[in-house]
XYZ file of C-alpha atoms in Angstrom:
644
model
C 136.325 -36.138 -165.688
C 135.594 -39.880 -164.476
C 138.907 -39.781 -162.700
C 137.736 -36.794 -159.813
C 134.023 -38.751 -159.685
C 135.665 -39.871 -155.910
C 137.442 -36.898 -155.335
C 136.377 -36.426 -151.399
C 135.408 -32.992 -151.596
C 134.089 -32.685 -148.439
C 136.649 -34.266 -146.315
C 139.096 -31.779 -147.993
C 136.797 -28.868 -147.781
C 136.584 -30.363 -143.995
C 139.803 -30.384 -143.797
C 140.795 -26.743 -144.919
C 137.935 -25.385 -142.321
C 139.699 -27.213 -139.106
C 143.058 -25.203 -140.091
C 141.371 -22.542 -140.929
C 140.098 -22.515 -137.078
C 143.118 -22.867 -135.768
C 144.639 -19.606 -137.977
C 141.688 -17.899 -135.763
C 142.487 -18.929 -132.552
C 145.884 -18.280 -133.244
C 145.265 -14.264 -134.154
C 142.800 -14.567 -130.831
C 145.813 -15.672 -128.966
C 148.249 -13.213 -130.442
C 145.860 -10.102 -129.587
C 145.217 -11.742 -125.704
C 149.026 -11.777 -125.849
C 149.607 -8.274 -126.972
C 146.918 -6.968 -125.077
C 148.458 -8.277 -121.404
C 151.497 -6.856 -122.538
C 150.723 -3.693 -124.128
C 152.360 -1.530 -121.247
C 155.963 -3.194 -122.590
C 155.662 -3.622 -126.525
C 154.309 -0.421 -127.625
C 151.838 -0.358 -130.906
C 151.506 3.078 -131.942
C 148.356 2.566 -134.272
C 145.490 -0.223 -134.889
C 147.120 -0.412 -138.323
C 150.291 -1.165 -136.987
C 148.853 -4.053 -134.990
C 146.963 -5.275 -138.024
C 150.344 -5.367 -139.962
C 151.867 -7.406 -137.118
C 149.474 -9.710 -137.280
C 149.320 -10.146 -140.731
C 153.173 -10.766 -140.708
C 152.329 -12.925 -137.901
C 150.310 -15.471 -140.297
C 153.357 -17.091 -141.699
C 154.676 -18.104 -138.395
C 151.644 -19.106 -137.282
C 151.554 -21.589 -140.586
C 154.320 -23.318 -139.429
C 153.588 -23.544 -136.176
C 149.976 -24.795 -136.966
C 151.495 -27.485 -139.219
C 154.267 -28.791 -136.886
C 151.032 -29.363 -134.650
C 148.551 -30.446 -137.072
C 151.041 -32.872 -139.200
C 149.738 -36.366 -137.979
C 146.659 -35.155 -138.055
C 146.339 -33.593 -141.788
C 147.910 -36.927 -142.791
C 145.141 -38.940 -141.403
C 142.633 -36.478 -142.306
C 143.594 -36.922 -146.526
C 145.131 -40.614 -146.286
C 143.432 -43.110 -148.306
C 142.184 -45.974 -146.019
C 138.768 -45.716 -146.748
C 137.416 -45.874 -143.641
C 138.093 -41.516 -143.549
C 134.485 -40.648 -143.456
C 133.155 -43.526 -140.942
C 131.754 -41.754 -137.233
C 134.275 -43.278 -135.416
C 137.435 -42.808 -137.697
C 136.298 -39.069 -137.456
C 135.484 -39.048 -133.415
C 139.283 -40.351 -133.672
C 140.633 -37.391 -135.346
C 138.087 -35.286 -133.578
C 140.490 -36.046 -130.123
C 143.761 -36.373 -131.554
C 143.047 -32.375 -133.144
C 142.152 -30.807 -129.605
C 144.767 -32.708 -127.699
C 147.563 -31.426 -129.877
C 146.028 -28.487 -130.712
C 144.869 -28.011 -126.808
C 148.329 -28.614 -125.898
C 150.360 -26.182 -128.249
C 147.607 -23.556 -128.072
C 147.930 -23.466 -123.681
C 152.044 -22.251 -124.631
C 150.895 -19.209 -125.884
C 148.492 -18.131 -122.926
C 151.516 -19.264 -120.760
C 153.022 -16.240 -122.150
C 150.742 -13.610 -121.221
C 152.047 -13.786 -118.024
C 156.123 -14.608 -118.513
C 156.974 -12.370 -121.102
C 157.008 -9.617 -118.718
C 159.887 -11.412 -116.691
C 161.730 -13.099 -119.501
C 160.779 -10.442 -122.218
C 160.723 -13.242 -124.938
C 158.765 -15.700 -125.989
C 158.873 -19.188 -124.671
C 161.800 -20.985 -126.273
C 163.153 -24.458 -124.989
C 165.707 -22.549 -123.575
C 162.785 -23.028 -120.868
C 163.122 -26.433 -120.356
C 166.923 -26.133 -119.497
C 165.829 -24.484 -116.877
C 162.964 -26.320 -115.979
C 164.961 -29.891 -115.743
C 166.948 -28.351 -112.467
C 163.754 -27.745 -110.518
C 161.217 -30.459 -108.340
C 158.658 -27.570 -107.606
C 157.540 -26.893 -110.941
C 153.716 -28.094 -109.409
C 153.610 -25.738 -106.980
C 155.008 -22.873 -109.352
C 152.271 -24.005 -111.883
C 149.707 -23.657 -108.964
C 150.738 -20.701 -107.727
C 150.850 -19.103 -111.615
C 147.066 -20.263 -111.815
C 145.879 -18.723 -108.491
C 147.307 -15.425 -109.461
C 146.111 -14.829 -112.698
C 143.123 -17.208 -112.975
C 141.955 -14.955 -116.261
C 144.631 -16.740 -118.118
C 142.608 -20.255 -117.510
C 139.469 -18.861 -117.840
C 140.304 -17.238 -120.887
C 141.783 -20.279 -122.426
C 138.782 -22.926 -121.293
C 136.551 -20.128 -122.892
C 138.091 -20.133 -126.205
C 138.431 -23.914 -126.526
C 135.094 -24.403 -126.093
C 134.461 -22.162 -128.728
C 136.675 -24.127 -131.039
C 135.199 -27.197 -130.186
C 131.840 -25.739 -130.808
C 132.674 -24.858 -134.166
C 134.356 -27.465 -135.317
C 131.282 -29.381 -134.631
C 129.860 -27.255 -136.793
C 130.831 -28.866 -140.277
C 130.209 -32.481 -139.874
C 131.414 -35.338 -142.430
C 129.242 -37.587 -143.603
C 130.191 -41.096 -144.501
C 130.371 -41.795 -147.708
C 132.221 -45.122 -149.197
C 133.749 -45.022 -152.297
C 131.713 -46.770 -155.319
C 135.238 -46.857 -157.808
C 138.040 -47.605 -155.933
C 141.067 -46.697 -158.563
C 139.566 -42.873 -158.728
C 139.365 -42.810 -155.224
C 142.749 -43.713 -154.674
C 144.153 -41.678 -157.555
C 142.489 -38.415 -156.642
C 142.978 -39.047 -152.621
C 147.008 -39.461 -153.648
C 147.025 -36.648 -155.736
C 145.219 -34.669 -152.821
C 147.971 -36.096 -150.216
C 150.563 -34.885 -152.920
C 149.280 -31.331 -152.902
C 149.038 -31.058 -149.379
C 152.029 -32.500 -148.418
C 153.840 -29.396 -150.768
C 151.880 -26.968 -149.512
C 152.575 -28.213 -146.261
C 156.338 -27.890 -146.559
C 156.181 -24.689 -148.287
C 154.280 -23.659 -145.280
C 156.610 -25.104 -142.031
C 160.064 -23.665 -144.515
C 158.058 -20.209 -144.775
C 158.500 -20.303 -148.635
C 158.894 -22.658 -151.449
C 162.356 -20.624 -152.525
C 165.465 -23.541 -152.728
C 167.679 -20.711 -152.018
C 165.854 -19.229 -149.242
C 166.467 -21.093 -145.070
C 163.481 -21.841 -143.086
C 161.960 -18.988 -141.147
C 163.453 -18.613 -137.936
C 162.779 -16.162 -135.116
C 164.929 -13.741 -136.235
C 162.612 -13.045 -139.197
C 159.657 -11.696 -137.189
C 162.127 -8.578 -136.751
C 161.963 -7.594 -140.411
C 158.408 -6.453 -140.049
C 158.659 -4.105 -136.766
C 159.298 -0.954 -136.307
C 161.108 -1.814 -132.863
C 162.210 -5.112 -131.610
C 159.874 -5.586 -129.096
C 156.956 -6.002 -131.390
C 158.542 -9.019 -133.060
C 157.228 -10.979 -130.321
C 153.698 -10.060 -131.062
C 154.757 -11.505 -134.808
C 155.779 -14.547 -133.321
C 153.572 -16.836 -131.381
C 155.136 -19.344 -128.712
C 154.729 -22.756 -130.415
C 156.593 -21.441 -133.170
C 159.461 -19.951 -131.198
C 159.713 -23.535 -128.857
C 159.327 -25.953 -132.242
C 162.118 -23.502 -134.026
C 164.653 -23.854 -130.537
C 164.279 -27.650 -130.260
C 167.353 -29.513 -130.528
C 169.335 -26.023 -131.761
C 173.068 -25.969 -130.981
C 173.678 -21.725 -132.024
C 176.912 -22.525 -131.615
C 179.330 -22.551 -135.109
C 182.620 -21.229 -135.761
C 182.698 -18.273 -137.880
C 185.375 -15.859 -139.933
C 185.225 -12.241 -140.248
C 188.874 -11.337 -139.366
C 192.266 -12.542 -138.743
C 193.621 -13.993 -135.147
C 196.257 -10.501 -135.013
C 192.490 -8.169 -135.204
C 191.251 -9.970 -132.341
C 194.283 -9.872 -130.310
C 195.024 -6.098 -131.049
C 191.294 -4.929 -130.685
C 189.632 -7.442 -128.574
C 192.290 -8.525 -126.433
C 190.894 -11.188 -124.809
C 193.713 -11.461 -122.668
C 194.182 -8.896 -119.953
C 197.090 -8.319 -117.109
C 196.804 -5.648 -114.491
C 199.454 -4.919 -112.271
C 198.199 -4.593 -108.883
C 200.604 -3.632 -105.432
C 197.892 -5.730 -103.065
C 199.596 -8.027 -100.847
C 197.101 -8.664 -98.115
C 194.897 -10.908 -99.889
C 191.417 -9.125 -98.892
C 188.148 -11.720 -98.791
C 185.662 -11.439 -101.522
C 182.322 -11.676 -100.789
C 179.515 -11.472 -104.099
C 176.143 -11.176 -103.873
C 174.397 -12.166 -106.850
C 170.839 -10.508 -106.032
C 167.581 -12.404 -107.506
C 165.780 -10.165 -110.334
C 167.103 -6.828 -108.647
C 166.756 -4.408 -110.973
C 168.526 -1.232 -111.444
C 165.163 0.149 -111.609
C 164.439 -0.484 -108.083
C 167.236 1.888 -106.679
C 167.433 5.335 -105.943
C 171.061 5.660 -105.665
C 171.190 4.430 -109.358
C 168.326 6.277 -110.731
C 169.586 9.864 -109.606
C 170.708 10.762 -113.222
C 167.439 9.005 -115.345
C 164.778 12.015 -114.663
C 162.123 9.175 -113.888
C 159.010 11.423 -112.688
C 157.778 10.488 -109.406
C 160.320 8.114 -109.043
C 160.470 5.997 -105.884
C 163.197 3.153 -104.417
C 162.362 0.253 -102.875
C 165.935 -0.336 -101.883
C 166.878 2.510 -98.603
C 169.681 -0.010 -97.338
C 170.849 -0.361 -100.690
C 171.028 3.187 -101.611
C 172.729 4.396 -98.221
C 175.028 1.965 -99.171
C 175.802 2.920 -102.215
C 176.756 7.012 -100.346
C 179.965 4.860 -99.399
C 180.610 2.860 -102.580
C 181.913 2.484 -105.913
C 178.515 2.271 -107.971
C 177.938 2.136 -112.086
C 174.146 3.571 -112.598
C 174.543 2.260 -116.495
C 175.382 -1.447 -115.838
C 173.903 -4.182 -118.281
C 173.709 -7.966 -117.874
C 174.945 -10.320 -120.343
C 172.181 -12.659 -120.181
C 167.945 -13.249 -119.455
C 168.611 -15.821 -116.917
C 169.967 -16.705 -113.416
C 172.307 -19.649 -114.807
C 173.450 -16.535 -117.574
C 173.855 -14.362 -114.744
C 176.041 -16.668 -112.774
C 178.534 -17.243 -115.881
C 178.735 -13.716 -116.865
C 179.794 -12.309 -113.408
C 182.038 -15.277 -112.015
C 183.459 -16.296 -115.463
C 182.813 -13.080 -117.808
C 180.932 -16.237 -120.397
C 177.875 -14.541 -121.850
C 175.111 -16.088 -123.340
C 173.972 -15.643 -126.552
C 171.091 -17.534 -128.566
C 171.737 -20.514 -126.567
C 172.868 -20.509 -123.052
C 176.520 -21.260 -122.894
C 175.877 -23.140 -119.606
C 173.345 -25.748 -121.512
C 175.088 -26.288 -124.155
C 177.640 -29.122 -124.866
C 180.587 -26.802 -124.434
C 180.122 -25.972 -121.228
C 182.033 -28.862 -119.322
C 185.664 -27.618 -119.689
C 188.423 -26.113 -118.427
C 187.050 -22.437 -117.134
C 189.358 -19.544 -115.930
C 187.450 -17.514 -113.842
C 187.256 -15.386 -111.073
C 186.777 -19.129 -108.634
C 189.410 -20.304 -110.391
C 192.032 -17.539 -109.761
C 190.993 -17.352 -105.640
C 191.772 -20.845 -105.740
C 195.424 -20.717 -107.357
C 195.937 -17.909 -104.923
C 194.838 -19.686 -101.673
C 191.637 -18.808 -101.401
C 188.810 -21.009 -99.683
C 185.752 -20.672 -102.011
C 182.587 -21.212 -101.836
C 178.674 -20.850 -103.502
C 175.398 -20.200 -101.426
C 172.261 -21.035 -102.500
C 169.181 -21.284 -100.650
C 166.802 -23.357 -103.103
C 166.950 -27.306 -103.528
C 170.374 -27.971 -104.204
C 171.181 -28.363 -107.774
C 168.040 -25.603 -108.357
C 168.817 -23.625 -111.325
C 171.909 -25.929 -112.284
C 174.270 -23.713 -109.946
C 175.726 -26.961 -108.032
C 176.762 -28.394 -111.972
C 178.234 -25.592 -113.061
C 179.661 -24.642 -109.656
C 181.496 -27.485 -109.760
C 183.221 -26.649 -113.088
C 184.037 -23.239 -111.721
C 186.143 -25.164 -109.080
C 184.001 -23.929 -106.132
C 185.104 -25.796 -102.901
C 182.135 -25.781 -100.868
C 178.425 -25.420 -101.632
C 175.704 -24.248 -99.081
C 172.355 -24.919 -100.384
C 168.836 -26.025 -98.294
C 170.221 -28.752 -97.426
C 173.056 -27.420 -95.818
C 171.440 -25.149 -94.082
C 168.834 -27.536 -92.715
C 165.939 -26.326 -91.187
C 162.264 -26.148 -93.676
C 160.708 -23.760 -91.035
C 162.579 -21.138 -92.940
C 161.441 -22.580 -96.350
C 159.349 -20.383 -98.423
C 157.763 -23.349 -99.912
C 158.246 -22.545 -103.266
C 161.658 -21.605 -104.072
C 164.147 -21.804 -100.893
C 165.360 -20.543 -97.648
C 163.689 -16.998 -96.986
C 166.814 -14.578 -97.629
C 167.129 -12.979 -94.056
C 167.767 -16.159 -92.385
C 169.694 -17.638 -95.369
C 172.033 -13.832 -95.464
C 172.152 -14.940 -91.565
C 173.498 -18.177 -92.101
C 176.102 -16.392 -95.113
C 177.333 -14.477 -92.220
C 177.508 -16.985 -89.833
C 179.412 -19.585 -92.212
C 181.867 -17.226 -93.383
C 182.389 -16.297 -90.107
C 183.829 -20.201 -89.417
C 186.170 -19.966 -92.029
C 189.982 -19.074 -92.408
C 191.019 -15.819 -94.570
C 191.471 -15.507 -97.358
C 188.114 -16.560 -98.783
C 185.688 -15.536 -102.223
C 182.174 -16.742 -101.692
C 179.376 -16.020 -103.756
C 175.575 -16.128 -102.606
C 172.504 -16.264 -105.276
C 169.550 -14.963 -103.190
C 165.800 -16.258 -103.864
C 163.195 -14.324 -101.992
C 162.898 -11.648 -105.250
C 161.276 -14.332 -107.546
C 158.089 -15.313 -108.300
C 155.766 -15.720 -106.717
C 156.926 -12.525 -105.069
C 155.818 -13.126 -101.288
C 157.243 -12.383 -98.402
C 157.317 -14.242 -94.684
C 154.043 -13.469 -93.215
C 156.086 -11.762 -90.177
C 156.197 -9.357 -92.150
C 152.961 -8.708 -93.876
C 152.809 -4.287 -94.309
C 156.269 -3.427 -93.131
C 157.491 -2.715 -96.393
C 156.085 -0.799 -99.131
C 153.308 -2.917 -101.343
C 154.419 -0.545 -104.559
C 153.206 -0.591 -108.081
C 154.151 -4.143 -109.380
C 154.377 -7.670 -107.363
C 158.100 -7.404 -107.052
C 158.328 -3.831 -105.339
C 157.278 -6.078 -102.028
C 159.706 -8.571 -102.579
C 162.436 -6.272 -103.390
C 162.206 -4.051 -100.092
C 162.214 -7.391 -98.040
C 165.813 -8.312 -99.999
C 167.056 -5.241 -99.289
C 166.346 -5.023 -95.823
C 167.762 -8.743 -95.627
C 170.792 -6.902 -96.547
C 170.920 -4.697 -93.885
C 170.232 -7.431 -91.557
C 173.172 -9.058 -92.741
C 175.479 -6.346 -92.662
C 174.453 -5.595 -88.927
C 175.728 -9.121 -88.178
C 178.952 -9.137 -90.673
C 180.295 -5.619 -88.833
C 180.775 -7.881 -85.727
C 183.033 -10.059 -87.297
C 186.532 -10.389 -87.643
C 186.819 -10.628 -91.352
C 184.730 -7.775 -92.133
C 187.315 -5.486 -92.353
C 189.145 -6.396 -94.834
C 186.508 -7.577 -97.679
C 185.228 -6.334 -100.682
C 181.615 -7.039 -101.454
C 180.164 -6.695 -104.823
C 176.830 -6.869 -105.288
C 174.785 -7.090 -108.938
C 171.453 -8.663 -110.062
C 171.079 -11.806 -112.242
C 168.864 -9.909 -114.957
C 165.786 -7.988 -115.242
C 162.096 -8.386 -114.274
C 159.084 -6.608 -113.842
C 158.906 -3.400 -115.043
C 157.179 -0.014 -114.140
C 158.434 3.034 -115.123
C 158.406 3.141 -119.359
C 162.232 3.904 -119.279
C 163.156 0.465 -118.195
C 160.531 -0.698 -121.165
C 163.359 -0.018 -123.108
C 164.660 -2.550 -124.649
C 168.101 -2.212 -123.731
C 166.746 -1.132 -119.952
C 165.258 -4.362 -120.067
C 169.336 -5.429 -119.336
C 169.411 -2.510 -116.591
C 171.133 -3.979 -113.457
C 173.298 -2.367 -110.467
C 176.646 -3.037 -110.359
C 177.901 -1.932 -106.617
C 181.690 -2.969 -105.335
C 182.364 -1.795 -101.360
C 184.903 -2.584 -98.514
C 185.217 -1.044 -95.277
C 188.943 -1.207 -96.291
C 189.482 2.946 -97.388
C 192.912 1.125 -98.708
C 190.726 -0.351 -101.712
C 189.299 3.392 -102.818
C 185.798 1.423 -104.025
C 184.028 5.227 -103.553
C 182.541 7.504 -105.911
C 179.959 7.177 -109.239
C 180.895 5.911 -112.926
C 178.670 6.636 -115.440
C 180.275 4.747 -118.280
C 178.330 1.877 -119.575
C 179.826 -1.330 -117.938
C 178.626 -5.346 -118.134
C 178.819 -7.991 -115.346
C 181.548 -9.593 -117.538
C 183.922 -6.610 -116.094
C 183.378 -7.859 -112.103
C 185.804 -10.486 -112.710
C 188.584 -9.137 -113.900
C 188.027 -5.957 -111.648
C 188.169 -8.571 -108.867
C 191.319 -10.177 -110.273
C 193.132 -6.744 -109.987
C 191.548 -6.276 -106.258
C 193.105 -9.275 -105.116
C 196.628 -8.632 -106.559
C 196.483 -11.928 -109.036
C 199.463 -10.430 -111.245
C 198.884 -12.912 -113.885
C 197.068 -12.596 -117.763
C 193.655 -13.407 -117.378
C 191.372 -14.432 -119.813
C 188.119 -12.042 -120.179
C 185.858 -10.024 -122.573
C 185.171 -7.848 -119.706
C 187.691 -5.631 -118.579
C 188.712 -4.338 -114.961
C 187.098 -1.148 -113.508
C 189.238 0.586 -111.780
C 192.257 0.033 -113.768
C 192.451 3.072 -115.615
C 193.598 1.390 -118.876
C 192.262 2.319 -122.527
C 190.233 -1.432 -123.186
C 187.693 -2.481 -125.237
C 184.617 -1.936 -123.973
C 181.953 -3.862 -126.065
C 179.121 -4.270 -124.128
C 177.045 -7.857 -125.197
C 173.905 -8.960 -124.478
C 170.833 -11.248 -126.164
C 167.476 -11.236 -126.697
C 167.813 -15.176 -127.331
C 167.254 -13.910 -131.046
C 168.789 -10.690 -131.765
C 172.942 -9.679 -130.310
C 173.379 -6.571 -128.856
C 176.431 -5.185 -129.139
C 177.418 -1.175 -127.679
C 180.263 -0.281 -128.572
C 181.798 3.535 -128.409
C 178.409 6.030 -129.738
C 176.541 3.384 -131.021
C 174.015 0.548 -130.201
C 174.651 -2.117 -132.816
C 171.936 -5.001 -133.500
C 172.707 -8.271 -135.312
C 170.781 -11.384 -136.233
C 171.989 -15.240 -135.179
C 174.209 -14.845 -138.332
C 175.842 -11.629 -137.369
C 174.077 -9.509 -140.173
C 173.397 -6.226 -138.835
C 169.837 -5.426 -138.405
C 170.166 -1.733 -136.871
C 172.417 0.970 -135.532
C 171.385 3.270 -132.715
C 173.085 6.225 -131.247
C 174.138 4.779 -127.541
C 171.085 6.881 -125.981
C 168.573 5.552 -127.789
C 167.860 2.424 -125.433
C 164.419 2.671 -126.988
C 165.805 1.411 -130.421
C 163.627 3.767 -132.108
C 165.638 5.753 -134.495
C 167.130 3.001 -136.723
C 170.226 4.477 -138.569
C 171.404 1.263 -140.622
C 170.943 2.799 -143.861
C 170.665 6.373 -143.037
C 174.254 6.612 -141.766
C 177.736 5.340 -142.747
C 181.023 6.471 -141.027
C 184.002 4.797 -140.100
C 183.039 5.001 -136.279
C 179.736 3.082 -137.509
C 181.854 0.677 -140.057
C 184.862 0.014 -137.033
C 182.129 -0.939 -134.628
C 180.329 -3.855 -136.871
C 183.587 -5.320 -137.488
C 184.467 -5.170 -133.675
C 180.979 -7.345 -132.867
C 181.574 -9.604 -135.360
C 185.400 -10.199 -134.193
C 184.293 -10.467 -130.842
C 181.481 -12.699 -131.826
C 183.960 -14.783 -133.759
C 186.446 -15.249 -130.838
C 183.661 -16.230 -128.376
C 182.545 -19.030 -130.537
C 186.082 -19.921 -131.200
C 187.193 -20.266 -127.307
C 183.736 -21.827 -126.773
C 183.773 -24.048 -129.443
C 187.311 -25.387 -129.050
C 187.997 -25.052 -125.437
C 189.749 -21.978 -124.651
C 187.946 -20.691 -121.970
C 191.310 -21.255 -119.556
C-alpha cells in the first residue's frame, strides 16, 4: 500500500532493539541481585529462578517504560528530523542518562537489601532528607564493596557498545502525508502498548501492578524481591499515601476484641525513673541469653555484658519489632504506632495529638528527655520528639566535642552512654529518658583504640555489636555510683534487624527478631525471670505505664507485660508490602488491601508451609477478622486523630 511507502521501519525496528537492551540488562541486574543475596532469599532450583525471572519481566516493563517514556516519544514522533546524526546523538545521551540513572538503583541494592530486607522504595528518601552525611555514607558504601561499581561501569559499557551496534541512517521523507500518517499511527500503537505495559495489563477492571503482585509468583515471600527490580518498587512508592479508612467490622468488635484502650491498676507510689535504651540494629541474633532455646549450631554471642545482664532480668527471647526502620522503631516502643506500608512518622498524619509513654511521664511529673548522638534532627528523632512532648533533647551538639565523632554517623557510643550517665545524673527524680545509640550502623567501625579487643566475627556488624555492648557495661559501671540508680527501670530493645548469619534469623519473620530486656536494681519491681510468649515493642509502653503507677486508660495496641491480664496479643509488623499479623497458632499474611495471602502455623517463621487453602477452622477464620479489625482501627485513629 502507497500509504506505509514512509513507514520508518528502521527507526521502529531501532527502536524495539534499544528496549529490548534494556529488558537484558534488567534480567543481568536481577541475577547480580539475587546472586549477592542468595544466602537470604533461598531458590531451591535453576527452574525456580528462571520462573522468577520470567514473572519478573512484567515489572521490569513498567519500570523500563516509566524510564524510557520521553525517550520512546522522541524516538517515534514525527518531526522529521528523527533520522538526522545529531537528532540521534541527542537521543543517544538522553537513553544512557536515564537509563544510567535508574539502572545504578538496582546495583544499590545488592548491598542494602541485606539491612533493609526490601527493595529500595522512597520510603528511602524519608529517611534520607534528615541526614547531611549522605557523601560520606555514599563513599564509604563504594570503598567497601567496590565490585558493585565495577560491576555496573562493566555492564554499561556493554550496553553502550551494543547499542552502537544498530545504527540509523538518515533518511528524509520523499511524501510527506504517508509519512505523517504511518509515523501517527506508529505513535498510536506504541503509546497503547505502552500503557498496557506501565498498568501491567490492558484489563479495565484490573489496578495497576503494584508490589504486592510479585508475591503471587513465589513460593516464599522473600523471593518476591528477586521478581521485583528497584526502579519499579521506588516509581510504584512515589507520592503513595497507604493510608485509607477501611470497614470490616463494627466499632463494639473492636472495642470487645481489640481493646485499644487499656487500664492497669498498679500499687506504685514511688515514682521510679525510666531509663530506655533504644539499641542501633541489635539483633536478637547477637545474644546468647536470648538464643538459649533456638538450637543454633555453633552458636556464638557477641553481647557477654548483655547476656550477664539478662541472669538478673526480665527478658522475652521471642520479641518482634513493628517496623524496618529507626524512625519505626522509635514510634513503636515510645508510642506503641507501628508502621505499615508507609511509615506513620512520614506521613501527613503524624503531627497530632500522641498519647504515649513521654506523654504519660510528663502528666505525672516526670522530667523527660531524648539522646541522640548523630547531627541533631538525624533520622527525624528531634521532629517527632517534639510531638511526643519530650522536654529536653541531647544530640552532637549538645554534647559538644567532634574528637568523639565517628565521622560518619555521631558521637562514638561509650563516650555518648558516658555523657547519658553523666546528664541524668544532673537531673531531679522522677525522670524517663530515652537514648538511640549509633555506633551499630553502617559502616560498622569501631574507635581505632580499640582495633582487636573485641571479636571480628562472621559479618561486619559482629565488631560493632561487641563494642555497643561493652559501651553498656561501661555505662553501667558509672550509673551504679549514682544516686538515682537505685530506683530505675531500664529497658533496653533494638530498633529492627540487620545483618544476618545464622539461616534461622533468614527467616522471614526472624528478620523482625529483636531483644526485649526490662531491669531495675529495685527487687520491689520483680523485672526477673524468662517469657517465652511472642511479644512486640508496642507492649514496652504500656508495661511502662503500669511500672510507674499511671492508674489511668491508656491508649495502645500493645499490651502490658507483667500484668497478668487475658489481652489481645496480635503481633504486627511490615515488609513495606505485605502485613504480618500473629495472632494465637497462626502467622497470618495480608496484602496492602488486607486480602489474605497465607496462613502459617506460629512456628513456621520460614513461611514455608502455606495453609490458606489447605485449612479452614474457626481459630484460622477468628484470626483474619481480628487483623483486619485491628487494621481497620489503626487507620481509623491514624486517619482521624485519635492517637490521644
Amino acid at each position: 500500500m502507497k500509504i506505509f511507502s514512509e513507514f520508518r521501519k528502521q527507526e521502529v525496528l531501532a527502536l524495539f532493539y534499544r528496549i529490548f537492551l534494556a529488558y537484558f540488562f534488567y534480567q543481568i541486574a536481577r541475577f547480580l541481585f539475587w546472586f549477592f543475596n542468595k544466602d537470604v532469599i533461598k531458590v531451591d532450583s535453576v527452574s525456580d529462578y528462571f520462573s522468577l525471572a520470567f514473572h519478573g519481566i512484567a515489572f521490569d516493563t513498567t519500570a523500563i517504560l516509566y524510564v524510557n517514556a520521553l525517550f520512546v516519544l522522541l524516538s517515534v514522533i514525527p518531526i522529521i528530523i528523527n533520522s538526522k546524526a545529531g537528532y540521534q546523538k541527542f537521543l543517544f545521551y538522553l537513553y544512557f542518562i536515564t537509563n544510567g540513572i535508574s539502572y545504578g538503583m538496582n546495583f544499590g541494592d545488592f548491598i542494602y537489601y541485606k539491612f533493609s530486607n526490601a527493595r529500595l522504595t522512597t520510603a528511602a528518601m524519608h529517611v534520607a532528607q534528615h541526614e547531611n552525611n549522605l557523601g560520606k555514607v555514599f563513599l564509604q558504601s563504594v570503598i567497601e564493596h567496590p565490585f558493585v561499581i565495577v560491576w555496573f561501569v562493566v555492564l554499561m559499557f556493554l550496553w553502550i557498545f551494543l547499542y552502537k551496534k544498530v545504527k540509523v541512517q538518515e533518511c528524509k521523507p520523499q511524501k510527506k502525508v504517508p509519512y505523517f500518517i504511518t509515523s501517527i499511527l506508529t505513535l498510536v500503537v506504541v503509546a497503547i502498548m505502552a500503557v498496557g505495559g506501565i498498568r501491567g495489563d490492558f484489563k479495565h477492571s484490573t489496578r495497576p501492578i503494584n508490589l504486592v503482585d510479585a508475591n503471587k509468583f513465589v513460593k516464599n515471600p522473600s523471593q518476591a524481591n528477586v521478581v521485583l527490580n528497584s526502579v519499579f518498587s521506588f516509581f510504584r512508592t512515589m507520592n503513595t499515601n497507604n493510608f485509607r479508612e477501611v470497614h470490616f467490622v463494627n466499632q463494639k468488635f473492636i472495642e470487645e476484641n481489640i481493646k485499644p484502650y487499656k487500664f492497669y491498676k498498679s500499687e506504685t507510689t514511688s515514682k521510679p525513673n525510666v531509663v530506655i535504651f533504644i539499641l542501633e540494629s541489635f539483633s536478637r541474633e547477637f545474644s546468647g541469653a536470648f538464643n538459649q532455646h533456638k538450637n543454633i549450631k555453633n552458636f556464638e554471642s557477641y553481647t557477654p555484658f548483655f547476656d550477664s545482664l539478662a541472669t538478673k532480668s526480665l527478658i522475652f527471647p521471642n520479641a518482634f519489632a513493628n517496623g524496618r526502620q529507626s524512625i519505626h522503631g522509635m514510634s513503636s516502643v515510645l508510642a506503641g504506632i507501628p508502621s505499615l506500608a508507609d511509615a506513620f512518622t512520614s506521613s501527613p498524619y503524624s503531627n497530632q495529638k500522641i498519647q504515649s509513654i513521654v506523654s504519660v511521664c510528663n502528666e505525672m511529673g516526670y522530667d523527660t528527655s531524648f539522646f541522640h548522638g548523630a547531627p541533631n534532627g538525624s533520622m527525624g528523632f528531634l521532629g517527632f520528639g517534639n510531638i511526643l512532648g519530650f522536654k529536653h533533647y541531647y544530640g552532637k551538639t549538645e554534647y559538644n566535642n567532634d574528637a568523639d565523632f565517628d565521622g560518619i554517623w555521631g558521637i562514638w557510643d561509650e563516650p555518648f552512654f558516658q555523657y547519658y550517665a553523666k546528664t541524668l545524673n544532673q537531673k531531679k527524680s522522677p525522670f524517663m529518658a530515652t537514648l538511640f545509640s549509633v555506633s551499630s550502623h553502617h559502616p560498622f567501625k569501631i574507635p581505632e583504640k580499640y582495633n582487636g579487643k573485641f571479636k571480628k566475627g562472621h559479618v561486619e556488624l559482629h565488631e560493632p555489636i561487641e563494642y555497643t555492648d561493652y559501651s553498656l557495661k561501661k555505662f553501667f559501671e558509672t550509673a551504679k555510683k549514682m544516686s538515682w540508680y537505685k530506683n530505675t527501670i531500664f529497658v533496653f530493645v533494638a530498633d529492627h534487624t540487620n545483618q544476618v548469619y545464622y539461616d534461622e534469623y533468614n527467616k522471614p519473620m526472624n528478620r523482625f527478631a529483636v531483644p526485649i530486656l526490662f531491669y531495675s536494681p529495685n527487687s520491689a519491681y520483680k523485672l526477673q525471670g524468662e517469657n517465652l510468649e511472642n511479644v512486640q515493642q508496642m507492649d514496652i509502653y504500656p508495661t511502662l505505664a503500669e511500672l510507674i503507677g499511671y492508674n489511668k486508660p491508656i491508649r495502645s495496641w500493645g499490651r502490658s507485660l507483667i500484668s497478668g491480664k487475658n489481652e489481645p496479643n496480635i503481633i504486627v509488623n511490615s515488609t513495606g508490602s505485605i502485613n504480618n499479623f500473629t495472632i494465637g497458632n497462626y502467622i497470618y499474611t495480608f496484602d496492602s488491601d488486607m486480602k489474605v495471602l497465607g496462613v502459617y502455623t506460629k512456628d513456621d517463621l520460614a513461611l514455608e508451609n502455606n495453609l490458606v487453602s489447605k485449612l479452614h477452622n474457626p481459630e484460622i477464620k477468628k484470626g483474619e477478622l481480628l487483623a483486619k479489625a485491628w487494621y481497620q482501627d489503626y487507620m481509623d485513629r491514624v486517619i482521624n486523630r485519635k492517637l490521644h
